[in-house]
Short mmCIF file of C-alpha atoms in Angstrom, two decimals:
data_model
loop_
_atom_site.label_atom_id
_atom_site.label_comp_id
_atom_site.label_asym_id
_atom_site.label_seq_id
_atom_site.Cartn_x
_atom_site.Cartn_y
_atom_site.Cartn_z
CA MET K 1 115.60 52.00 52.62
CA ALA K 2 112.81 51.26 55.34
CA SER K 3 112.72 47.88 56.71
CA LEU K 4 109.60 45.34 55.98
CA GLN K 5 107.87 42.86 58.15
CA ILE K 6 104.56 41.37 56.43
CA ASP K 7 102.48 38.66 58.33
CA TYR K 8 99.25 36.97 58.21
CA HIS K 9 96.79 36.07 60.94
CA SER K 10 94.29 33.48 60.68
CA ASP K 11 94.14 33.38 64.19
CA LEU K 12 92.75 36.50 65.81
CA LYS K 13 94.08 35.88 69.33
CA GLU K 14 97.69 36.26 67.43
CA VAL K 15 96.34 39.82 66.48
CA GLN K 16 94.94 40.53 70.36
CA SER K 17 98.35 39.60 71.51
CA ASP K 18 100.42 41.98 69.50
CA GLU K 19 100.11 45.01 71.57
CA ALA K 20 101.00 47.74 68.61
CA LEU K 21 98.54 45.84 66.49
CA ALA K 22 95.99 45.68 69.09
CA ARG K 23 96.39 49.04 69.73
CA LEU K 24 95.60 49.98 66.33
CA LEU K 25 92.81 48.56 65.90
CA SER K 26 91.14 49.45 69.44
CA ASP K 27 88.19 51.31 70.33
CA ALA K 28 90.63 54.16 71.13
CA GLU K 29 92.20 54.76 67.45
CA GLN K 30 89.05 53.68 65.38
CA ARG K 31 86.25 55.64 65.36
CA ALA K 32 83.44 53.28 63.37
CA PRO K 33 82.51 49.85 64.62
CA PHE K 34 83.73 48.25 61.30
CA ASP K 35 87.67 48.80 61.85
CA ARG K 36 87.95 47.59 64.72
CA LEU K 37 89.46 44.04 66.03
CA ALA K 38 86.01 43.37 67.85
CA TRP K 39 84.18 43.61 64.78
CA TRP K 40 86.26 40.79 63.01
CA GLN K 41 86.28 38.73 66.10
CA GLY K 42 82.69 38.97 65.89
CA LEU K 43 82.31 38.03 62.14
CA ALA K 44 84.50 35.02 62.90
CA GLU K 45 82.88 34.02 65.80
CA HIS K 46 79.16 34.24 64.80
CA CYS K 47 79.12 34.26 61.13
CA GLY K 48 81.37 31.17 60.29
CA MET K 49 83.89 33.32 58.66
CA ALA K 50 87.25 32.65 57.84
CA PRO K 51 89.70 35.58 58.73
CA LEU K 52 92.95 36.04 57.27
CA ILE K 53 94.26 39.48 58.49
CA ALA K 54 97.05 40.65 56.17
CA VAL K 55 99.61 42.96 57.87
CA ALA K 56 102.59 45.04 56.62
CA ARG K 57 104.90 46.93 58.94
CA SER K 58 107.94 49.32 58.23
CA SER K 59 109.42 51.63 60.23
CA ARG K 60 107.47 54.32 58.11
CA GLY K 61 104.18 52.87 58.89
CA THR K 62 101.78 49.87 59.13
CA ALA K 63 98.77 48.69 56.85
CA VAL K 64 96.39 45.83 57.40
CA LEU K 65 94.36 44.01 55.57
CA PRO K 66 91.21 42.15 56.97
CA LEU K 67 90.67 39.20 54.51
CA SER K 68 88.64 36.14 54.39
CA GLY K 69 88.74 33.06 52.03
CA ASN K 70 90.68 30.46 50.40
CA SER K 71 91.57 28.36 47.91
CA GLY K 72 93.92 31.27 46.58
CA HIS K 73 90.29 33.61 46.17
CA LEU K 74 90.52 36.17 48.95
CA SER K 75 87.41 38.34 49.77
CA ALA K 76 87.01 41.43 52.23
CA LEU K 77 86.57 40.28 55.88
CA SER K 78 82.69 41.98 56.08
CA ASN K 79 79.43 40.89 55.18
CA TRP K 80 75.63 41.86 55.44
CA TYR K 81 76.16 44.43 58.53
CA THR K 82 79.23 45.87 57.63
CA PHE K 83 78.41 49.63 56.33
CA ARG K 84 81.63 49.70 54.34
CA PHE K 85 84.72 48.17 54.01
CA ARG K 86 88.71 49.48 54.10
CA PRO K 87 91.95 48.75 55.36
CA ILE K 88 93.73 50.48 58.03
CA LEU K 89 96.34 52.52 57.43
CA ASP K 90 98.99 54.10 59.78
CA GLY K 91 101.73 56.29 58.88
CA ASP K 92 103.76 55.91 55.47
CA ALA K 93 102.07 52.29 55.42
CA PRO K 94 103.50 50.27 53.22
CA LEU K 95 100.24 48.75 51.29
CA ARG K 96 101.87 48.34 47.74
CA ASP K 97 104.00 45.94 49.37
CA LEU K 98 101.34 44.34 50.97
CA ALA K 99 99.41 44.00 47.42
CA ARG K 100 102.58 42.64 45.65
CA ASP K 101 103.17 40.17 48.75
CA LEU K 102 99.40 38.66 48.32
CA THR K 103 100.54 37.47 44.85
CA ARG K 104 102.21 34.56 46.85
CA ARG K 105 98.98 33.65 48.02
CA SER K 106 96.24 34.37 46.08
CA HIS K 107 95.20 34.41 42.35
CA ARG K 108 92.41 36.85 43.25
CA VAL K 109 91.13 39.15 45.57
CA THR K 110 87.62 40.84 45.91
CA LEU K 111 87.08 43.73 48.44
CA HIS K 112 83.28 44.86 47.94
CA GLY K 113 81.42 47.75 49.95
CA LEU K 114 84.98 50.10 49.52
CA SER K 115 84.18 53.91 49.89
CA ASP K 116 85.98 56.61 48.48
CA GLU K 117 84.83 59.65 49.67
CA ASP K 118 88.11 58.92 51.73
CA GLN K 119 89.92 57.67 48.58
CA THR K 120 89.95 54.16 49.70
CA ALA K 121 88.52 52.65 46.50
CA SER K 122 91.34 54.68 44.66
CA THR K 123 94.02 54.03 47.04
CA LEU K 124 93.52 50.38 46.77
CA ALA K 125 93.10 50.12 43.05
CA ALA K 126 96.38 52.50 42.55
CA ALA K 127 98.37 50.03 45.13
CA PHE K 128 97.51 46.37 43.61
CA GLY K 129 97.58 47.94 40.08
CA ALA K 130 101.20 49.31 40.97
CA ALA K 131 101.78 45.27 42.16
CA GLY K 132 100.87 43.87 39.35
CA TRP K 133 97.48 43.10 39.47
CA LEU K 134 94.60 43.38 36.89
CA VAL K 135 92.44 45.90 38.78
CA ARG K 136 88.32 45.91 37.62
CA ARG K 137 86.23 48.60 39.73
CA GLU K 138 82.58 49.09 39.59
CA VAL K 139 79.74 50.72 41.72
CA CYS K 140 77.86 47.73 43.91
CA ASP K 141 75.83 49.43 46.17
CA THR K 142 74.61 53.05 47.58
CA ASN K 143 75.38 54.56 50.94
CA ARG K 144 72.52 57.40 52.07
CA ILE K 145 73.56 59.83 54.67
CA LEU K 146 72.33 62.70 56.39
CA PRO K 147 74.78 65.75 57.02
CA VAL K 148 73.63 67.60 59.87
CA ALA K 149 75.32 70.84 58.88
CA GLY K 150 75.00 72.33 62.15
CA ARG K 151 71.11 72.34 62.23
CA GLY K 152 68.58 71.76 65.07
CA PHE K 153 66.05 68.86 64.83
CA GLU K 154 63.03 71.17 63.68
CA ASP K 155 64.85 72.87 61.21
CA TYR K 156 66.03 69.23 59.73
CA LEU K 157 62.51 68.34 60.24
CA ALA K 158 61.45 71.34 58.09
CA THR K 159 63.21 69.90 54.92
CA ARG K 160 61.57 66.35 55.01
CA PRO K 161 58.69 65.69 52.13
CA GLY K 162 55.45 66.77 53.50
CA LYS K 163 53.93 63.28 53.25
CA LEU K 164 56.38 62.37 56.08
CA ARG K 165 55.89 65.57 58.20
CA THR K 166 52.14 64.78 57.79
CA THR K 167 52.55 61.66 58.87
CA LEU K 168 54.44 62.46 61.84
CA LYS K 169 52.31 65.20 62.84
CA ARG K 170 49.03 62.32 62.78
CA LYS K 171 50.75 59.95 64.22
CA THR K 172 53.51 61.30 66.91
CA GLY K 173 50.93 61.44 69.72
CA LYS K 174 49.64 58.01 69.49
CA VAL K 175 52.93 56.25 69.65
CA VAL K 176 55.14 56.07 72.88
CA ALA K 177 58.82 56.26 72.07
CA ARG K 178 61.95 55.10 74.43
CA ILE K 179 65.61 55.27 74.27
CA LEU K 180 68.29 53.41 75.56
CA THR K 181 71.89 54.15 75.89
CA ARG K 182 72.56 50.82 77.74
CA PHE K 183 71.98 47.49 76.46
CA ASP K 184 68.82 45.92 78.25
CA ALA K 185 67.85 42.25 78.14
CA GLU K 186 64.32 42.39 77.97
CA ALA K 187 64.39 45.68 75.78
CA TRP K 188 66.17 43.39 73.59
CA SER K 189 64.22 40.18 73.82
CA GLN K 190 61.44 42.80 72.30
CA TYR K 191 63.43 43.87 69.61
CA GLU K 192 64.18 39.95 68.81
CA ALA K 193 60.16 39.37 68.74
CA ILE K 194 59.39 42.21 66.55
CA TYR K 195 62.17 41.71 64.10
CA ALA K 196 60.33 38.03 63.67
CA GLU K 197 57.05 39.61 62.90
CA SER K 198 58.38 42.00 60.69
CA TRP K 199 58.70 42.46 57.05
CA LYS K 200 62.40 41.89 57.27
CA PRO K 201 63.98 38.42 56.27
CA GLU K 202 65.10 36.35 58.90
CA GLU K 203 68.34 37.77 60.66
CA GLY K 204 71.30 36.67 59.65
CA SER K 205 73.49 35.79 62.85
CA PRO K 206 71.01 36.96 65.56
CA ALA K 207 73.96 35.92 68.32
CA PHE K 208 76.49 38.39 66.37
CA LEU K 209 74.13 41.28 66.72
CA ARG K 210 73.09 40.87 70.43
CA ALA K 211 76.97 40.59 70.99
CA PHE K 212 77.52 43.59 69.26
CA ALA K 213 74.79 45.51 71.28
CA GLU K 214 75.83 44.28 74.04
CA ALA K 215 79.62 45.58 73.80
CA GLU K 216 78.46 48.79 72.62
CA GLY K 217 75.72 49.40 75.37
CA THR K 218 79.12 48.97 77.70
CA ALA K 219 80.70 51.31 75.47
CA GLY K 220 78.03 53.95 75.91
CA ARG K 221 77.52 54.15 72.04
CA LEU K 222 74.43 52.26 71.76
CA ARG K 223 71.14 53.96 71.03
CA LEU K 224 68.29 51.05 71.34
CA ALA K 225 64.79 52.16 70.83
CA LEU K 226 61.47 50.77 71.40
CA ALA K 227 57.98 52.02 70.44
CA HIS K 228 54.74 51.27 71.93
CA SER K 229 51.16 52.34 71.64
CA ALA K 230 50.36 55.00 73.07
CA ASP K 231 47.05 53.06 74.28
CA ASP K 232 48.72 49.96 75.71
CA PRO K 233 52.15 51.72 76.71
CA ASP K 234 52.71 49.18 79.06
CA GLY K 235 51.89 46.27 76.55
CA PRO K 236 54.31 44.66 73.96
CA ALA K 237 56.34 47.18 71.93
CA ILE K 238 55.50 47.43 68.29
CA ALA K 239 58.65 48.77 66.64
CA ALA K 240 62.31 48.57 67.32
CA GLN K 241 65.39 50.15 65.84
CA MET K 242 69.32 49.71 66.57
CA TRP K 243 71.64 52.86 66.36
CA THR K 244 75.18 53.17 67.40
CA VAL K 245 76.83 56.66 67.95
CA GLU K 246 80.67 57.22 67.89
CA GLY K 247 82.80 59.95 66.11
CA GLY K 248 80.12 62.29 65.41
CA THR K 249 78.28 59.72 63.32
CA ALA K 250 75.22 57.55 64.02
CA PHE K 251 74.97 54.71 62.32
CA ILE K 252 71.46 52.99 61.74
CA HIS K 253 71.79 49.42 62.31
CA LYS K 254 68.85 47.80 62.66
CA LEU K 255 64.95 49.12 61.97
CA ALA K 256 61.57 46.71 62.47
CA HIS K 257 58.01 47.39 63.22
CA ARG K 258 54.88 44.47 63.60
CA GLU K 259 53.04 44.47 60.65
CA ALA K 260 50.18 44.90 62.67
CA ALA K 261 50.95 47.80 63.86
CA LYS K 262 51.68 49.50 60.57
CA PRO K 263 48.51 51.77 60.96
CA LEU K 264 50.05 53.78 63.63
CA SER K 265 53.54 54.16 61.41
CA PRO K 266 55.52 53.08 64.74
CA GLY K 267 58.64 53.16 62.60
CA SER K 268 58.76 56.62 61.23
CA VAL K 269 57.41 57.98 64.78
CA LEU K 270 60.55 55.93 66.09
CA THR K 271 63.01 57.32 63.86
CA ALA K 272 61.85 60.81 64.61
CA ALA K 273 62.42 60.46 68.18
CA LEU K 274 66.07 58.99 67.31
CA MET K 275 66.65 61.31 64.95
CA ARG K 276 66.14 63.97 67.83
CA HIS K 277 67.97 62.74 70.18
CA VAL K 278 71.43 61.89 68.00
CA ILE K 279 71.06 65.49 66.54
CA GLU K 280 70.08 67.61 69.93
CA ILE K 281 71.49 65.33 72.45
CA ASP K 282 74.40 63.68 70.73
CA ARG K 283 75.07 66.24 68.79
CA VAL K 284 76.61 64.48 65.88
CA GLU K 285 77.46 65.83 62.43
CA LEU K 286 76.43 62.95 60.28
CA VAL K 287 73.67 60.18 60.15
CA ASP K 288 74.44 57.00 58.08
CA PHE K 289 71.99 54.56 56.77
CA GLY K 290 74.27 52.19 55.92
CA THR K 291 73.99 50.43 52.25
CA GLY K 292 70.70 49.90 50.27
CA ASP K 293 68.72 52.42 48.43
CA ASP K 294 65.30 51.65 49.35
CA PRO K 295 63.05 54.07 49.12
CA TYR K 296 62.36 55.07 52.42
CA LYS K 297 65.81 56.25 53.21
CA GLN K 298 65.67 59.17 50.62
CA ASP K 299 62.76 60.54 53.09
CA TRP K 300 65.09 60.68 56.05
CA MET K 301 68.53 61.40 54.30
CA ASP K 302 69.88 64.12 52.15
CA THR K 303 72.08 62.58 49.94
CA GLN K 304 74.24 59.73 48.93
CA ARG K 305 77.66 57.94 48.40
CA PRO K 306 78.60 55.13 46.20
CA ARG K 307 80.26 51.98 47.11
CA PHE K 308 82.71 50.20 45.10
CA ARG K 309 83.79 46.91 44.62
CA LEU K 310 87.27 46.08 43.47
CA ASP K 311 88.32 42.55 41.64
CA MET K 312 92.12 42.11 41.40
CA PHE K 313 93.28 39.49 39.33
CA ARG K 314 96.85 37.71 39.17
CA PRO K 315 96.72 38.18 34.98
CA TRP K 316 98.62 35.22 33.48
CA ASN K 317 96.96 32.92 35.98
CA PRO K 318 94.71 29.85 34.48
CA ARG K 319 92.50 29.83 37.59
CA ASN K 320 91.30 33.38 36.49
CA TRP K 321 90.79 32.98 32.61
CA PRO K 322 87.28 31.63 33.24
CA ALA K 323 86.16 34.89 35.14
CA LEU K 324 88.30 37.13 33.13
CA GLY K 325 86.42 35.35 29.71
CA ARG K 326 82.92 36.12 31.44
CA ILE K 327 83.93 40.14 32.39
CA GLY K 328 85.12 40.18 28.40
CA LEU K 329 82.32 38.51 27.05
CA ARG K 330 79.99 41.09 29.32
CA SER K 331 81.75 43.80 28.47
CA LEU K 332 81.08 43.14 24.72
CA ALA K 333 77.50 42.68 25.15
CA ALA K 334 77.27 45.97 26.76
CA SER K 335 78.97 47.75 24.24
CA ALA K 336 76.75 46.01 21.13
CA LYS K 337 73.79 47.28 23.40
CA ARG K 338 75.18 51.09 23.61
CA GLY K 339 75.92 51.03 20.14
#
């Protein structure tokens, strides 16, 4: 039987000092920002999250589950900036052993934003179920994506809704777009000013987002775009977007425009400019618009993927009974409504 070692790290410096773990969670090994140690460090430093990195290692492989929380109820180490959550599994990862050991530390584990096109949600549900947890699975969000499928930008554009194509035809000449591939402090200040005047809610953690943009700029993965009115190209920017590109995917993180500039449709013009850039220059295979099924995303994306929540309970732990009772009552009410 392979030897098994399970550790829990609330201090991310411990993870960083572990050479094997740091390498597994590095830029070189992980091809999306949400799977890297640096992302979790940012959540802890700037978003007030308390990390608990659960690690199970055997001679056959490693399982890393980034968690957060206390009082026996653990959740995913993720927040509104995270497109999707998953464990990091290497080799024949001992995920079931890790799920079994978590019974000593937690009576409930809640993981949200799980993908299943890569079997993440199914793998986690099977591992926790086999370890004796009661597992409840439900859809919690939608992820809109664009598989490029070898198309050039003009071919892609020809498939967009007629209203959007008409808008771009009428407005593109009225807006000047600029795309930066490195972090620029002045451009970032303009993004923050635009966001403050936009329809968007208050930014959750500006410090986290800036630190992330700086790091992605250093790595060459940042695509920071600004739009100006063609009548005032040297004036204040009227729209801004932040994308990153890696592993064949363009991730759309942030977009905003000044409400006063809405008649120029600068957001649409800027999105089109970035789409052209990532398709023709970066040669991405996929564009990921994150979570949320906003109607405007459907104009740009071709398909959608569900995101799942898993709620895992120790069934005989009294602390879970109120929550399990509420779930049971909701299920009965839903059944009665369907009947």
